[in-house]
JSON list of C-alpha atoms in Angstrom, two decimals:
[
{"chain": "A", "resi": 266, "resn": "MET", "atom": "CA", "xyz": [125.63, 100.01, 30.93]},
{"chain": "A", "resi": 267, "resn": "LYS", "atom": "CA", "xyz": [126.02, 100.05, 34.70]},
{"chain": "A", "resi": 268, "resn": "THR", "atom": "CA", "xyz": [123.07, 100.60, 36.92]},
{"chain": "A", "resi": 269, "resn": "GLN", "atom": "CA", "xyz": [123.20, 103.14, 39.70]},
{"chain": "A", "resi": 270, "resn": "GLU", "atom": "CA", "xyz": [123.34, 100.32, 42.27]},
{"chain": "A", "resi": 271, "resn": "GLN", "atom": "CA", "xyz": [126.37, 98.75, 40.58]},
{"chain": "A", "resi": 272, "resn": "GLU", "atom": "CA", "xyz": [128.16, 102.10, 40.51]},
{"chain": "A", "resi": 273, "resn": "GLN", "atom": "CA", "xyz": [127.47, 102.68, 44.20]},
{"chain": "A", "resi": 274, "resn": "ALA", "atom": "CA", "xyz": [128.61, 99.18, 45.07]},
{"chain": "A", "resi": 275, "resn": "SER", "atom": "CA", "xyz": [131.87, 99.58, 43.16]},
{"chain": "A", "resi": 276, "resn": "ALA", "atom": "CA", "xyz": [132.48, 103.00, 44.71]},
{"chain": "A", "resi": 277, "resn": "ALA", "atom": "CA", "xyz": [131.88, 101.57, 48.16]},
{"chain": "A", "resi": 278, "resn": "ALA", "atom": "CA", "xyz": [134.12, 98.56, 47.56]},
{"chain": "A", "resi": 279, "resn": "VAL", "atom": "CA", "xyz": [137.12, 98.65, 49.86]},
{"chain": "A", "resi": 280, "resn": "ASP", "atom": "CA", "xyz": [140.38, 96.87, 49.23]},
{"chain": "A", "resi": 281, "resn": "PRO", "atom": "CA", "xyz": [141.14, 95.09, 52.52]},
{"chain": "A", "resi": 282, "resn": "MET", "atom": "CA", "xyz": [144.88, 95.00, 51.76]},
{"chain": "A", "resi": 283, "resn": "GLU", "atom": "CA", "xyz": [144.90, 98.76, 51.19]},
{"chain": "A", "resi": 284, "resn": "ASP", "atom": "CA", "xyz": [142.97, 99.27, 54.44]},
{"chain": "A", "resi": 285, "resn": "LEU", "atom": "CA", "xyz": [145.56, 97.18, 56.26]},
{"chain": "A", "resi": 286, "resn": "CYS", "atom": "CA", "xyz": [148.46, 99.10, 54.71]},
{"chain": "A", "resi": 287, "resn": "GLN", "atom": "CA", "xyz": [146.86, 102.47, 55.47]},
{"chain": "A", "resi": 288, "resn": "ALA", "atom": "CA", "xyz": [146.41, 101.48, 59.11]},
{"chain": "A", "resi": 289, "resn": "LEU", "atom": "CA", "xyz": [150.06, 100.44, 59.34]},
{"chain": "A", "resi": 290, "resn": "PHE", "atom": "CA", "xyz": [151.31, 103.60, 57.59]},
{"chain": "A", "resi": 291, "resn": "SER", "atom": "CA", "xyz": [149.22, 105.75, 59.96]},
{"chain": "A", "resi": 292, "resn": "LYS", "atom": "CA", "xyz": [151.10, 107.52, 62.72]},
{"chain": "A", "resi": 293, "resn": "GLU", "atom": "CA", "xyz": [148.11, 107.24, 65.05]},
{"chain": "A", "resi": 294, "resn": "GLU", "atom": "CA", "xyz": [148.11, 104.46, 67.65]},
{"chain": "A", "resi": 295, "resn": "GLY", "atom": "CA", "xyz": [144.87, 102.73, 68.54]},
{"chain": "A", "resi": 296, "resn": "ALA", "atom": "CA", "xyz": [142.75, 99.62, 68.28]},
{"chain": "A", "resi": 297, "resn": "LYS", "atom": "CA", "xyz": [142.67, 99.74, 64.46]},
{"chain": "A", "resi": 298, "resn": "LYS", "atom": "CA", "xyz": [146.47, 99.85, 64.31]},
{"chain": "A", "resi": 299, "resn": "LYS", "atom": "CA", "xyz": [146.85, 96.99, 66.81]},
{"chain": "A", "resi": 300, "resn": "ALA", "atom": "CA", "xyz": [144.35, 94.89, 64.83]},
{"chain": "A", "resi": 301, "resn": "ALA", "atom": "CA", "xyz": [146.27, 95.66, 61.62]},
{"chain": "A", "resi": 302, "resn": "ARG", "atom": "CA", "xyz": [149.53, 94.57, 63.28]},
{"chain": "A", "resi": 303, "resn": "GLN", "atom": "CA", "xyz": [147.95, 91.31, 64.42]},
{"chain": "A", "resi": 304, "resn": "THR", "atom": "CA", "xyz": [146.49, 90.70, 60.98]},
{"chain": "A", "resi": 305, "resn": "ALA", "atom": "CA", "xyz": [149.89, 91.32, 59.40]},
{"chain": "A", "resi": 306, "resn": "GLY", "atom": "CA", "xyz": [151.44, 88.91, 61.88]},
{"chain": "A", "resi": 307, "resn": "VAL", "atom": "CA", "xyz": [148.97, 86.18, 60.92]},
{"chain": "A", "resi": 308, "resn": "MET", "atom": "CA", "xyz": [149.42, 86.85, 57.20]},
{"chain": "A", "resi": 309, "resn": "THR", "atom": "CA", "xyz": [153.12, 86.33, 57.46]},
{"chain": "A", "resi": 310, "resn": "GLN", "atom": "CA", "xyz": [152.77, 82.60, 57.83]},
{"chain": "A", "resi": 311, "resn": "ARG", "atom": "CA", "xyz": [153.81, 82.84, 54.20]},
{"chain": "A", "resi": 312, "resn": "PRO", "atom": "CA", "xyz": [157.45, 83.59, 53.43]},
{"chain": "A", "resi": 313, "resn": "TRP", "atom": "CA", "xyz": [158.24, 87.32, 53.64]},
{"chain": "A", "resi": 314, "resn": "PRO", "atom": "CA", "xyz": [159.06, 87.66, 49.89]},
{"chain": "A", "resi": 315, "resn": "GLN", "atom": "CA", "xyz": [155.60, 86.33, 48.99]},
{"chain": "A", "resi": 316, "resn": "LEU", "atom": "CA", "xyz": [153.81, 89.16, 50.82]},
{"chain": "A", "resi": 317, "resn": "PRO", "atom": "CA", "xyz": [152.68, 92.09, 48.70]},
{"chain": "A", "resi": 318, "resn": "SER", "atom": "CA", "xyz": [155.42, 94.72, 48.49]},
{"chain": "A", "resi": 319, "resn": "ARG", "atom": "CA", "xyz": [153.11, 97.45, 49.79]},
{"chain": "A", "resi": 320, "resn": "LEU", "atom": "CA", "xyz": [152.37, 95.39, 52.90]},
{"chain": "A", "resi": 321, "resn": "ARG", "atom": "CA", "xyz": [156.08, 94.76, 53.51]},
{"chain": "A", "resi": 322, "resn": "SER", "atom": "CA", "xyz": [156.72, 98.47, 53.10]},
{"chain": "A", "resi": 323, "resn": "ALA", "atom": "CA", "xyz": [153.92, 99.36, 55.55]},
{"chain": "A", "resi": 324, "resn": "ILE", "atom": "CA", "xyz": [155.26, 96.90, 58.12]},
{"chain": "A", "resi": 325, "resn": "ARG", "atom": "CA", "xyz": [158.81, 98.26, 57.79]},
{"chain": "A", "resi": 326, "resn": "SER", "atom": "CA", "xyz": [157.50, 101.81, 58.12]},
{"chain": "A", "resi": 327, "resn": "ASP", "atom": "CA", "xyz": [155.50, 101.01, 61.25]},
{"chain": "A", "resi": 328, "resn": "ILE", "atom": "CA", "xyz": [158.29, 99.03, 62.92]},
{"chain": "A", "resi": 329, "resn": "GLY", "atom": "CA", "xyz": [160.81, 101.73, 62.02]},
{"chain": "A", "resi": 330, "resn": "ARG", "atom": "CA", "xyz": [158.55, 104.33, 63.62]},
{"chain": "A", "resi": 331, "resn": "LEU", "atom": "CA", "xyz": [158.24, 102.21, 66.77]},
{"chain": "A", "resi": 332, "resn": "LEU", "atom": "CA", "xyz": [162.03, 101.86, 66.92]},
{"chain": "A", "resi": 333, "resn": "ASP", "atom": "CA", "xyz": [162.50, 105.60, 66.40]},
{"chain": "A", "resi": 334, "resn": "GLY", "atom": "CA", "xyz": [160.10, 106.12, 69.31]},
{"chain": "A", "resi": 335, "resn": "GLY", "atom": "CA", "xyz": [162.46, 104.13, 71.54]},
{"chain": "A", "resi": 336, "resn": "LYS", "atom": "CA", "xyz": [160.38, 100.97, 71.76]},
{"chain": "A", "resi": 337, "resn": "PRO", "atom": "CA", "xyz": [162.38, 97.82, 72.57]},
{"chain": "A", "resi": 338, "resn": "ARG", "atom": "CA", "xyz": [161.78, 94.61, 70.62]},
{"chain": "A", "resi": 339, "resn": "ALA", "atom": "CA", "xyz": [159.57, 93.19, 73.40]},
{"chain": "A", "resi": 340, "resn": "GLN", "atom": "CA", "xyz": [157.19, 96.15, 73.12]},
{"chain": "A", "resi": 341, "resn": "ILE", "atom": "CA", "xyz": [157.09, 95.82, 69.33]},
{"chain": "A", "resi": 342, "resn": "LEU", "atom": "CA", "xyz": [156.04, 92.19, 69.80]},
{"chain": "A", "resi": 343, "resn": "GLU", "atom": "CA", "xyz": [153.43, 93.28, 72.36]},
{"chain": "A", "resi": 344, "resn": "ALA", "atom": "CA", "xyz": [152.14, 95.81, 69.80]},
{"chain": "A", "resi": 345, "resn": "GLY", "atom": "CA", "xyz": [150.88, 92.85, 67.80]},
{"chain": "A", "resi": 346, "resn": "TYR", "atom": "CA", "xyz": [153.64, 91.75, 65.44]},
{"chain": "A", "resi": 347, "resn": "SER", "atom": "CA", "xyz": [154.96, 88.21, 65.32]},
{"chain": "A", "resi": 348, "resn": "ALA", "atom": "CA", "xyz": [158.65, 87.55, 66.01]},
{"chain": "A", "resi": 349, "resn": "ALA", "atom": "CA", "xyz": [159.20, 86.43, 62.40]},
{"chain": "A", "resi": 350, "resn": "VAL", "atom": "CA", "xyz": [157.80, 89.73, 61.06]},
{"chain": "A", "resi": 351, "resn": "VAL", "atom": "CA", "xyz": [159.89, 91.82, 63.44]},
{"chain": "A", "resi": 352, "resn": "ASN", "atom": "CA", "xyz": [163.05, 89.89, 62.61]},
{"chain": "A", "resi": 353, "resn": "GLN", "atom": "CA", "xyz": [162.57, 90.24, 58.85]},
{"chain": "A", "resi": 354, "resn": "ALA", "atom": "CA", "xyz": [161.64, 93.92, 59.05]},
{"chain": "A", "resi": 355, "resn": "LEU", "atom": "CA", "xyz": [164.72, 94.62, 61.17]},
{"chain": "A", "resi": 356, "resn": "ARG", "atom": "CA", "xyz": [166.89, 92.82, 58.61]},
{"chain": "A", "resi": 357, "resn": "ASP", "atom": "CA", "xyz": [165.33, 94.84, 55.79]},
{"chain": "A", "resi": 358, "resn": "LEU", "atom": "CA", "xyz": [165.86, 98.06, 57.73]},
{"chain": "A", "resi": 359, "resn": "GLY", "atom": "CA", "xyz": [169.45, 97.10, 58.55]},
{"chain": "A", "resi": 360, "resn": "ARG", "atom": "CA", "xyz": [168.75, 97.60, 62.23]},
{"chain": "A", "resi": 361, "resn": "SER", "atom": "CA", "xyz": [168.91, 95.57, 65.37]},
{"chain": "A", "resi": 362, "resn": "VAL", "atom": "CA", "xyz": [167.28, 96.13, 68.71]},
{"chain": "A", "resi": 363, "resn": "ALA", "atom": "CA", "xyz": [167.67, 94.49, 72.11]}
]
């Protein structure tokens, strides 16, 4: 039987990957989103296919939104993504940008 403390602890437990994905899926710009982009950039030291599919989807969604907003590649990189992440996301989206 769980104690009340254990139940509260499990209810308060946050999945950091889900937090990261939610920040990237968010349409709001801000410090949390920039930090999420930088975290995603660091995480992608691993090959793209080894990243969790939800994270790849969140990155593609965010980069696609930036492109739709008219941001050039340089500004996407300044937003916090690494060049490798941007390149792979663009390939997955079937898009290119100057």
